[in-house]
Short mmCIF file of C-alpha atoms in Angstrom, two decimals:
data_model
loop_
_atom_site.label_atom_id
_atom_site.label_comp_id
_atom_site.label_asym_id
_atom_site.label_seq_id
_atom_site.Cartn_x
_atom_site.Cartn_y
_atom_site.Cartn_z
CA THR S 22 -22.86 -69.38 -15.83
CA PHE S 23 -19.24 -68.35 -16.34
CA PRO S 24 -16.51 -66.45 -14.43
CA LEU S 25 -15.93 -62.76 -15.45
CA THR S 26 -12.41 -62.45 -14.00
CA ASP S 27 -9.27 -64.52 -13.76
CA PRO S 28 -8.76 -66.45 -10.51
CA GLU S 29 -5.98 -63.93 -9.61
CA VAL S 30 -8.60 -61.08 -9.38
CA ALA S 31 -10.50 -61.05 -6.07
CA PHE S 32 -14.00 -59.36 -6.05
CA GLY S 33 -14.42 -56.73 -3.38
CA TYR S 34 -17.85 -55.06 -3.42
CA ALA S 35 -20.23 -53.54 -5.94
CA MET S 36 -20.07 -49.79 -6.60
CA GLY S 37 -23.00 -49.42 -9.10
CA VAL S 38 -24.34 -49.83 -12.57
CA VAL S 39 -23.95 -47.05 -15.16
CA ASN S 40 -24.72 -47.23 -18.86
CA ASN S 41 -25.26 -51.01 -18.65
CA ARG S 42 -21.77 -51.49 -17.11
CA PHE S 43 -21.19 -52.87 -13.68
CA VAL S 44 -18.48 -51.08 -11.68
CA PHE S 45 -16.99 -52.90 -8.74
CA MET S 46 -13.90 -52.98 -6.52
CA ALA S 47 -11.45 -55.86 -7.12
CA THR S 48 -7.99 -56.68 -6.06
CA ASP S 49 -5.05 -58.23 -7.97
CA ALA S 50 -1.31 -58.47 -7.30
CA ALA S 51 -0.37 -55.86 -9.98
CA HIS S 52 -2.82 -53.07 -9.01
CA GLY S 53 -4.02 -53.65 -5.46
CA SER S 54 -7.64 -52.82 -4.72
CA GLU S 55 -9.02 -50.63 -7.52
CA PRO S 56 -12.27 -49.95 -9.48
CA TRP S 57 -13.02 -52.50 -12.24
CA VAL S 58 -15.79 -52.62 -14.84
CA SER S 59 -17.74 -55.34 -16.57
CA ASP S 60 -20.25 -55.41 -19.48
CA GLY S 61 -21.26 -58.91 -18.53
CA THR S 62 -18.66 -60.72 -20.63
CA ALA S 63 -15.20 -61.99 -19.69
CA ALA S 64 -13.69 -60.00 -22.63
CA GLY S 65 -15.44 -56.78 -21.34
CA THR S 66 -14.29 -57.11 -17.77
CA HIS S 67 -11.19 -55.10 -16.95
CA LEU S 68 -9.50 -52.59 -14.71
CA LEU S 69 -11.31 -49.24 -14.98
CA VAL S 70 -8.71 -46.95 -13.44
CA ASP S 71 -5.51 -47.54 -11.45
CA LEU S 72 -5.79 -44.57 -9.06
CA LYS S 73 -2.84 -45.62 -6.96
CA GLU S 74 -0.36 -46.88 -9.53
CA GLY S 75 1.25 -50.22 -8.70
CA PRO S 76 0.13 -52.71 -6.12
CA GLU S 77 -0.83 -50.15 -3.50
CA SER S 78 -4.62 -49.89 -3.06
CA THR S 79 -6.56 -46.72 -3.68
CA GLY S 80 -8.33 -46.69 -0.30
CA LEU S 81 -11.97 -46.58 -1.38
CA GLY S 82 -14.49 -47.57 1.17
CA PRO S 83 -17.84 -49.30 0.65
CA GLN S 84 -19.76 -46.13 1.54
CA SER S 85 -17.92 -43.77 -0.75
CA HIS S 86 -19.82 -44.10 -4.08
CA VAL S 87 -23.22 -42.83 -5.41
CA VAL S 88 -24.91 -43.06 -8.83
CA ALA S 89 -26.71 -40.08 -10.17
CA ALA S 90 -28.00 -39.45 -13.64
CA GLY S 91 -25.89 -42.12 -15.35
CA THR S 92 -22.70 -41.14 -13.57
CA LEU S 93 -21.01 -42.96 -10.75
CA PHE S 94 -19.36 -40.69 -8.23
CA PHE S 95 -16.73 -42.08 -5.91
CA CYS S 96 -13.95 -40.84 -3.68
CA GLY S 97 -10.45 -42.29 -3.80
CA GLU S 98 -6.78 -41.60 -3.42
CA TYR S 99 -4.48 -41.52 -6.55
CA THR S 100 -0.79 -41.40 -7.13
CA GLU S 101 -0.11 -37.65 -7.42
CA TYR S 102 -2.15 -36.75 -4.27
CA PRO S 103 -2.28 -38.87 -1.08
CA SER S 104 -5.72 -37.50 0.06
CA LYS S 105 -9.02 -38.78 -1.23
CA HIS S 106 -10.71 -36.73 -3.99
CA LEU S 107 -13.99 -36.79 -5.85
CA TRP S 108 -13.99 -38.85 -9.12
CA ALA S 109 -16.71 -39.71 -11.66
CA THR S 110 -17.16 -42.30 -14.32
CA ASP S 111 -19.66 -43.25 -17.04
CA GLY S 112 -18.32 -46.80 -16.93
CA THR S 113 -15.65 -46.33 -19.59
CA ILE S 114 -11.91 -45.68 -19.24
CA GLY S 115 -12.09 -42.43 -21.28
CA GLY S 116 -15.07 -41.35 -19.25
CA THR S 117 -13.44 -41.68 -15.90
CA TYR S 118 -11.95 -38.53 -14.44
CA ARG S 119 -11.12 -36.56 -11.28
CA VAL S 120 -13.79 -33.93 -10.64
CA MET S 121 -12.10 -32.01 -7.86
CA GLU S 122 -8.84 -31.98 -5.92
CA THR S 123 -10.87 -31.08 -2.84
CA PRO S 124 -11.25 -34.20 -0.62
CA ILE S 125 -15.03 -34.54 -0.63
CA SER S 126 -16.93 -37.83 -0.34
CA PRO S 127 -20.21 -38.51 -2.16
CA LEU S 128 -23.23 -39.13 0.13
CA ILE S 129 -26.49 -39.20 -1.65
CA ALA S 130 -28.00 -38.61 -5.15
CA ALA S 131 -30.11 -35.40 -5.42
CA GLY S 132 -31.86 -35.91 -8.65
CA ASP S 133 -29.28 -35.55 -11.46
CA LYS S 134 -26.58 -34.35 -9.00
CA VAL S 135 -24.80 -35.70 -5.96
CA VAL S 136 -24.44 -34.26 -2.45
CA CYS S 137 -20.98 -34.64 -0.99
CA ALA S 138 -19.37 -34.04 2.38
CA LEU S 139 -16.16 -32.02 3.02
CA TYR S 140 -14.57 -32.14 6.46
CA ASP S 141 -14.59 -28.66 7.98
CA TYR S 142 -11.21 -28.14 9.51
CA GLU S 143 -12.12 -24.64 10.78
CA THR S 144 -15.07 -25.74 12.89
CA ARG S 145 -13.88 -26.33 16.49
CA GLU S 146 -17.15 -27.12 18.27
CA HIS S 147 -17.38 -30.62 16.73
CA LEU S 148 -14.93 -33.40 16.18
CA ASP S 149 -17.00 -34.58 13.22
CA ALA S 150 -18.36 -31.55 11.33
CA TYR S 151 -18.65 -31.29 7.59
CA ASP S 152 -19.69 -28.87 4.92
CA LEU S 153 -22.07 -30.21 2.22
CA TRP S 154 -21.25 -29.77 -1.46
CA LEU S 155 -23.35 -30.25 -4.59
CA SER S 156 -21.79 -31.63 -7.78
CA ASP S 157 -22.94 -32.25 -11.33
CA GLY S 158 -19.67 -33.95 -12.19
CA THR S 159 -17.84 -30.86 -13.30
CA PRO S 160 -15.46 -28.61 -11.38
CA GLU S 161 -17.49 -25.52 -12.30
CA GLY S 162 -20.68 -27.31 -11.27
CA THR S 163 -19.37 -28.30 -7.83
CA ARG S 164 -20.12 -25.84 -4.99
CA SER S 165 -20.56 -25.57 -1.24
CA LEU S 166 -24.10 -25.60 0.09
CA LEU S 167 -23.41 -24.57 3.67
CA SER S 168 -20.51 -22.05 3.47
CA HIS S 169 -22.89 -19.10 3.78
CA THR S 170 -24.45 -20.53 7.01
CA ALA S 171 -23.34 -21.55 10.51
CA VAL S 172 -24.74 -24.98 10.05
CA ARG S 173 -22.44 -27.98 9.67
CA TYR S 174 -23.37 -31.53 8.78
CA THR S 175 -22.77 -33.84 11.80
CA PRO S 176 -23.03 -37.47 10.61
CA ASP S 177 -22.63 -39.13 13.97
CA PRO S 178 -23.23 -36.63 16.80
CA HIS S 179 -24.26 -39.23 19.35
CA PRO S 180 -24.25 -43.05 19.60
CA TYR S 181 -27.51 -44.65 18.26
CA GLU S 182 -28.85 -41.21 17.09
CA TYR S 183 -27.48 -41.21 13.56
CA PHE S 184 -29.66 -40.79 10.54
CA ALA S 185 -28.36 -40.64 7.01
CA PRO S 186 -29.17 -37.67 4.75
CA VAL S 187 -32.44 -38.07 2.78
CA PHE S 188 -33.45 -36.28 -0.42
CA LEU S 189 -37.17 -35.54 -1.10
CA PRO S 190 -37.36 -35.03 -4.85
CA ALA S 191 -40.89 -33.68 -4.98
CA ARG S 192 -39.95 -30.75 -2.74
CA ARG S 193 -36.24 -30.58 -3.64
CA LEU S 194 -35.38 -30.87 0.03
CA LEU S 195 -32.22 -32.43 1.54
CA LEU S 196 -32.80 -33.51 5.16
CA PHE S 197 -29.68 -34.04 7.24
CA PRO S 198 -28.32 -33.96 10.79
CA GLY S 199 -26.73 -30.58 11.41
CA ASP S 200 -25.50 -28.30 14.20
CA ASP S 201 -25.43 -24.55 14.13
CA GLY S 202 -23.45 -24.32 17.35
CA TYR S 203 -26.37 -23.49 19.57
CA LYS S 204 -28.77 -26.40 20.07
CA GLY S 205 -26.63 -29.34 19.25
CA SER S 206 -27.31 -31.75 16.43
CA GLU S 207 -30.85 -31.57 15.01
CA PRO S 208 -32.60 -32.41 11.75
CA TRP S 209 -32.19 -29.61 9.12
CA ALA S 210 -33.69 -29.13 5.70
CA LEU S 211 -31.91 -27.56 2.74
CA PHE S 212 -33.54 -26.55 -0.60
CA ILE S 213 -31.69 -27.83 -3.64
CA PRO S 214 -32.58 -25.56 -6.63
CA PRO S 215 -33.98 -27.46 -9.67
CA GLU S 216 -31.21 -26.36 -11.96
CA PRO S 217 -30.50 -27.99 -15.24
CA THR S 218 -27.18 -29.76 -15.86
CA PRO S 219 -25.80 -28.76 -19.23
CA ARG S 220 -23.67 -31.47 -20.90
CA PHE S 221 -22.53 -31.48 -24.59
CA THR S 222 -20.22 -33.39 -26.81
CA MET S 223 -17.93 -31.75 -29.39
CA THR S 224 -16.86 -33.19 -32.71
CA PRO S 225 -14.04 -32.98 -33.51
CA GLU S 226 -12.27 -32.49 -30.12
CA GLY S 227 -8.76 -31.07 -29.52
CA CYS S 228 -6.86 -28.95 -31.93
CA GLN S 229 -7.60 -30.03 -35.46
CA PRO S 230 -7.58 -28.48 -38.94
CA SER S 231 -11.40 -28.66 -39.20
CA ARG S 232 -13.14 -25.35 -38.92
CA THR S 233 -16.55 -26.94 -38.62
CA VAL S 234 -17.66 -28.15 -35.18
CA THR S 235 -20.71 -30.28 -34.32
CA LEU S 236 -22.21 -29.83 -30.82
CA ASP S 237 -24.76 -32.17 -29.22
CA ALA S 238 -26.41 -31.35 -25.89
CA SER S 239 -28.72 -34.31 -25.86
CA SER S 240 -27.19 -35.62 -22.77
CA THR S 241 -28.26 -32.48 -20.78
CA THR S 242 -30.50 -33.26 -17.83
CA THR S 243 -33.01 -31.28 -15.81
CA PRO S 244 -34.59 -32.35 -12.44
CA GLU S 245 -37.73 -34.47 -12.43
CA GLY S 246 -40.84 -32.30 -12.79
CA THR S 247 -39.15 -29.69 -14.94
CA ALA S 248 -38.52 -29.49 -18.67
CA ILE S 249 -35.79 -27.87 -20.71
CA ALA S 250 -36.97 -24.64 -22.27
CA SER S 251 -34.03 -23.57 -24.35
CA TYR S 252 -30.42 -24.26 -25.46
CA ALA S 253 -28.51 -21.16 -26.33
CA TRP S 254 -24.99 -21.28 -27.76
CA ASP S 255 -22.29 -18.63 -27.84
CA MET S 256 -19.74 -19.82 -30.36
CA GLY S 257 -16.99 -17.42 -29.26
CA ASP S 258 -16.75 -15.56 -32.63
CA GLY S 259 -19.83 -13.45 -32.17
CA THR S 260 -22.22 -16.07 -33.46
CA THR S 261 -25.16 -17.21 -31.35
CA LEU S 262 -27.26 -20.30 -32.11
CA GLU S 263 -30.15 -22.20 -30.60
CA GLY S 264 -31.05 -25.89 -30.51
CA VAL S 265 -30.05 -29.18 -28.85
CA ARG S 266 -27.79 -30.07 -31.74
CA ILE S 267 -25.98 -27.52 -33.84
CA GLU S 268 -23.19 -27.23 -36.42
CA HIS S 269 -21.01 -24.14 -37.00
CA THR S 270 -18.23 -23.35 -39.43
CA TYR S 271 -15.66 -20.64 -38.35
CA ALA S 272 -14.42 -18.09 -40.83
CA ALA S 273 -11.37 -18.93 -42.98
CA ASP S 274 -9.11 -16.57 -41.04
CA ALA S 275 -10.18 -17.91 -37.63
CA SER S 276 -7.53 -19.79 -35.64
CA GLY S 277 -6.62 -20.75 -32.14
CA VAL S 278 -8.96 -21.45 -29.20
CA GLN S 279 -12.70 -20.58 -29.59
CA HIS S 280 -14.52 -20.41 -26.29
CA ILE S 281 -17.88 -22.07 -26.76
CA CYS S 282 -20.61 -21.70 -24.14
CA LEU S 283 -23.92 -23.37 -23.73
CA THR S 284 -26.72 -21.91 -21.60
CA VAL S 285 -29.57 -24.22 -20.75
CA ALA S 286 -32.78 -22.87 -19.25
CA ASN S 287 -35.67 -24.91 -17.86
CA ASP S 288 -39.32 -24.14 -17.22
CA ALA S 289 -38.68 -23.62 -13.55
CA GLY S 290 -36.80 -20.41 -14.33
CA TYR S 291 -33.29 -21.64 -13.81
CA ALA S 292 -30.51 -21.30 -16.29
CA VAL S 293 -26.97 -22.69 -16.13
CA THR S 294 -23.95 -22.08 -18.48
CA ARG S 295 -21.15 -24.47 -19.20
CA CYS S 296 -18.22 -23.71 -21.59
CA ARG S 297 -15.53 -25.72 -23.48
CA ASP S 298 -12.83 -24.76 -25.81
CA PHE S 299 -12.69 -25.67 -29.57
CA CYS S 300 -9.24 -25.28 -31.11
CA ILE S 301 -8.75 -24.49 -34.75
CA HIS S 302 -5.35 -25.77 -35.90
CA ASN S 303 -2.87 -23.03 -36.67
CA ARG S 304 -0.62 -23.02 -39.72
CA PHE S 305 2.99 -24.08 -38.93
CA LEU S 306 6.33 -25.12 -40.40
CA ARG S 307 7.37 -28.71 -39.77
CA GLY S 308 10.53 -29.00 -37.75
CA ASP S 309 10.54 -25.44 -36.48
CA ALA S 310 10.18 -26.49 -32.81
CA ASN S 311 11.07 -23.17 -31.25
CA ALA S 312 8.94 -21.17 -33.69
CA SER S 313 11.82 -18.99 -34.89
CA ALA S 314 10.76 -19.05 -38.56
CA ALA S 315 13.94 -20.92 -39.39
CA LEU S 316 14.89 -24.64 -39.26
CA ASP S 317 18.30 -24.98 -37.67
CA ILE S 318 20.20 -26.82 -34.94
CA ALA S 319 18.45 -24.62 -32.26
CA ASP S 320 15.22 -26.56 -33.02
CA ALA S 321 16.86 -29.85 -32.15
CA ILE S 322 18.37 -28.38 -28.98
CA PHE S 323 15.02 -26.83 -27.99
CA LEU S 324 13.26 -30.20 -28.45
CA LEU S 325 15.97 -32.17 -26.52
CA SER S 326 15.78 -29.59 -23.70
CA HIS S 327 12.00 -30.09 -23.44
CA LEU S 328 12.28 -33.90 -23.51
CA PHE S 329 15.21 -34.39 -21.11
CA ALA S 330 15.94 -31.09 -19.24
CA ARG S 331 12.40 -29.94 -18.23
CA GLY S 332 12.61 -27.19 -20.88
CA PRO S 333 9.40 -25.39 -22.11
CA ALA S 334 7.05 -27.28 -24.26
CA PRO S 335 6.54 -26.08 -27.84
CA ASP S 336 3.43 -24.01 -28.47
CA CYS S 337 2.95 -26.02 -31.66
CA ALA S 338 3.57 -29.70 -30.94
CA ASP S 339 2.98 -30.56 -34.60
CA ALA S 340 5.88 -28.33 -35.70
CA ALA S 341 8.19 -30.13 -33.24
CA ASP S 342 6.93 -33.56 -34.55
CA ALA S 343 9.57 -33.52 -37.29
CA ASN S 344 8.93 -37.05 -38.44
CA ASP S 345 5.11 -36.74 -38.26
CA ASP S 346 4.54 -39.90 -36.14
CA GLU S 347 2.12 -38.08 -33.81
CA LYS S 348 4.44 -38.03 -30.76
CA LEU S 349 7.42 -36.00 -29.53
CA ASP S 350 10.57 -37.99 -28.73
CA ILE S 351 14.26 -38.14 -29.49
CA ALA S 352 13.51 -39.42 -32.97
CA ASP S 353 12.19 -35.91 -33.88
CA ALA S 354 15.51 -34.35 -32.92
CA VAL S 355 17.37 -37.01 -34.96
CA LYS S 356 15.13 -36.24 -37.87
CA ILE S 357 15.94 -32.50 -37.74
CA LEU S 358 19.68 -33.20 -37.43
CA GLY S 359 19.54 -35.72 -40.28
CA HIS S 360 17.90 -33.15 -42.55
CA LEU S 361 20.43 -30.44 -41.61
CA PHE S 362 23.70 -32.44 -41.65
CA ALA S 363 23.17 -35.76 -43.32
CA SER S 364 21.23 -34.86 -46.48
CA GLU S 365 18.30 -37.05 -45.52
CA GLY S 366 15.83 -35.00 -47.54
CA PRO S 367 12.90 -32.79 -46.67
CA LEU S 368 10.70 -33.27 -43.61
CA PRO S 369 6.99 -34.23 -44.04
CA PRO S 370 4.64 -31.40 -45.01
CA PRO S 371 4.02 -28.67 -44.26
CA PHE S 372 7.64 -28.06 -44.96
CA GLY S 373 9.26 -24.92 -46.40
CA THR S 374 5.97 -23.04 -46.48
CA CYS S 375 3.30 -22.53 -43.89
CA GLY S 376 0.44 -25.11 -43.81
CA ILE S 377 -1.70 -27.23 -41.62
CA GLU S 378 -2.04 -30.91 -40.82
CA THR S 379 -4.32 -32.43 -43.45
CA VAL S 380 -5.43 -35.29 -41.25
CA GLU S 381 -6.45 -35.49 -37.63
CA ASP S 382 -3.82 -36.52 -35.23
CA ALA S 383 -3.07 -36.74 -31.43
CA LEU S 384 -1.02 -33.53 -31.30
CA ASP S 385 -2.00 -29.87 -31.48
CA CYS S 386 -0.80 -26.50 -32.64
CA ARG S 387 -2.23 -23.83 -30.38
CA ALA S 388 0.05 -21.11 -31.51
CA PHE S 389 2.77 -20.57 -34.20
CA LYS S 390 3.56 -16.93 -34.67
CA PRO S 391 5.80 -17.17 -37.79
CA CYS S 392 2.86 -18.26 -39.87
CA GLY S 393 0.35 -15.82 -38.46
CA PRO S 394 -3.36 -16.56 -38.39
#
């Protein structure tokens, strides 16, 4: 038996277990009350996300989290927006993200998805009326369930008469207290379609020189009692492929963003499509930050304006990264000026002639017109 956190960290309450990681609320002086995660070791116990930066707490409540299909959904405030929004996590820092700006709170797991509640400001008959939403953890997979009806979810219509929503997986029915404005709050049933939830990884990600992409949809889920019938890929260049894992190499003259879509169908007759962008790195000239086809003082001015005067960002960050250190800062402007006026020698390649990054880096080059495709 051993402690997982420092004495300065106070445990709050459990949020759930996802992918063999325990997510919980905890409080410390530097971050306030925020989500933490532990793999069962002291070294693997740490802050998961600081939604409200600094010592101010995020404002999560003990009822605002649900685990569905290996994803923990929770509702919390964060620095940029004061209201509570829907978040999701797989238990890792990189896998923690905001799903929607809409202030919806998770209520109950419905198979591999989660049902959420959104306060209905337009309903005047009730002081406590909500729309119900369904989410698979993506913005495009989050939608209203009641917007086409007059029914609204009423979680606490009368004292001592509350019942929580219940999901019946065998019949795909969500039972909840609702009011259509005529008979008061009564039990209602809502059918949740047994749709698959497409998920896929992409290697490599971001804008990289590689023209070969590997896609893996093995994390796709479909409701209990159904089976996946097909995986159909549209690679964005006219190529279509099938299979749970595929590899595709784009043509030598392909560049820029390729819109890749996966359509998953199950044996219940439902099909859902999800898309992501794969970016093939464009050719560029090192130091030509403003993409004018010339390296001059205007490039240093353009970069300084972006960094310190809210000027436009370069379309090709790699071109503006004059010292090739995988970040844009004042050192890049100094590097350009040193080359132009202090005889400090050439910039890192590609310099003088168009080329691409030969190794993967943290920057991208979505467009650079002087070098064409």
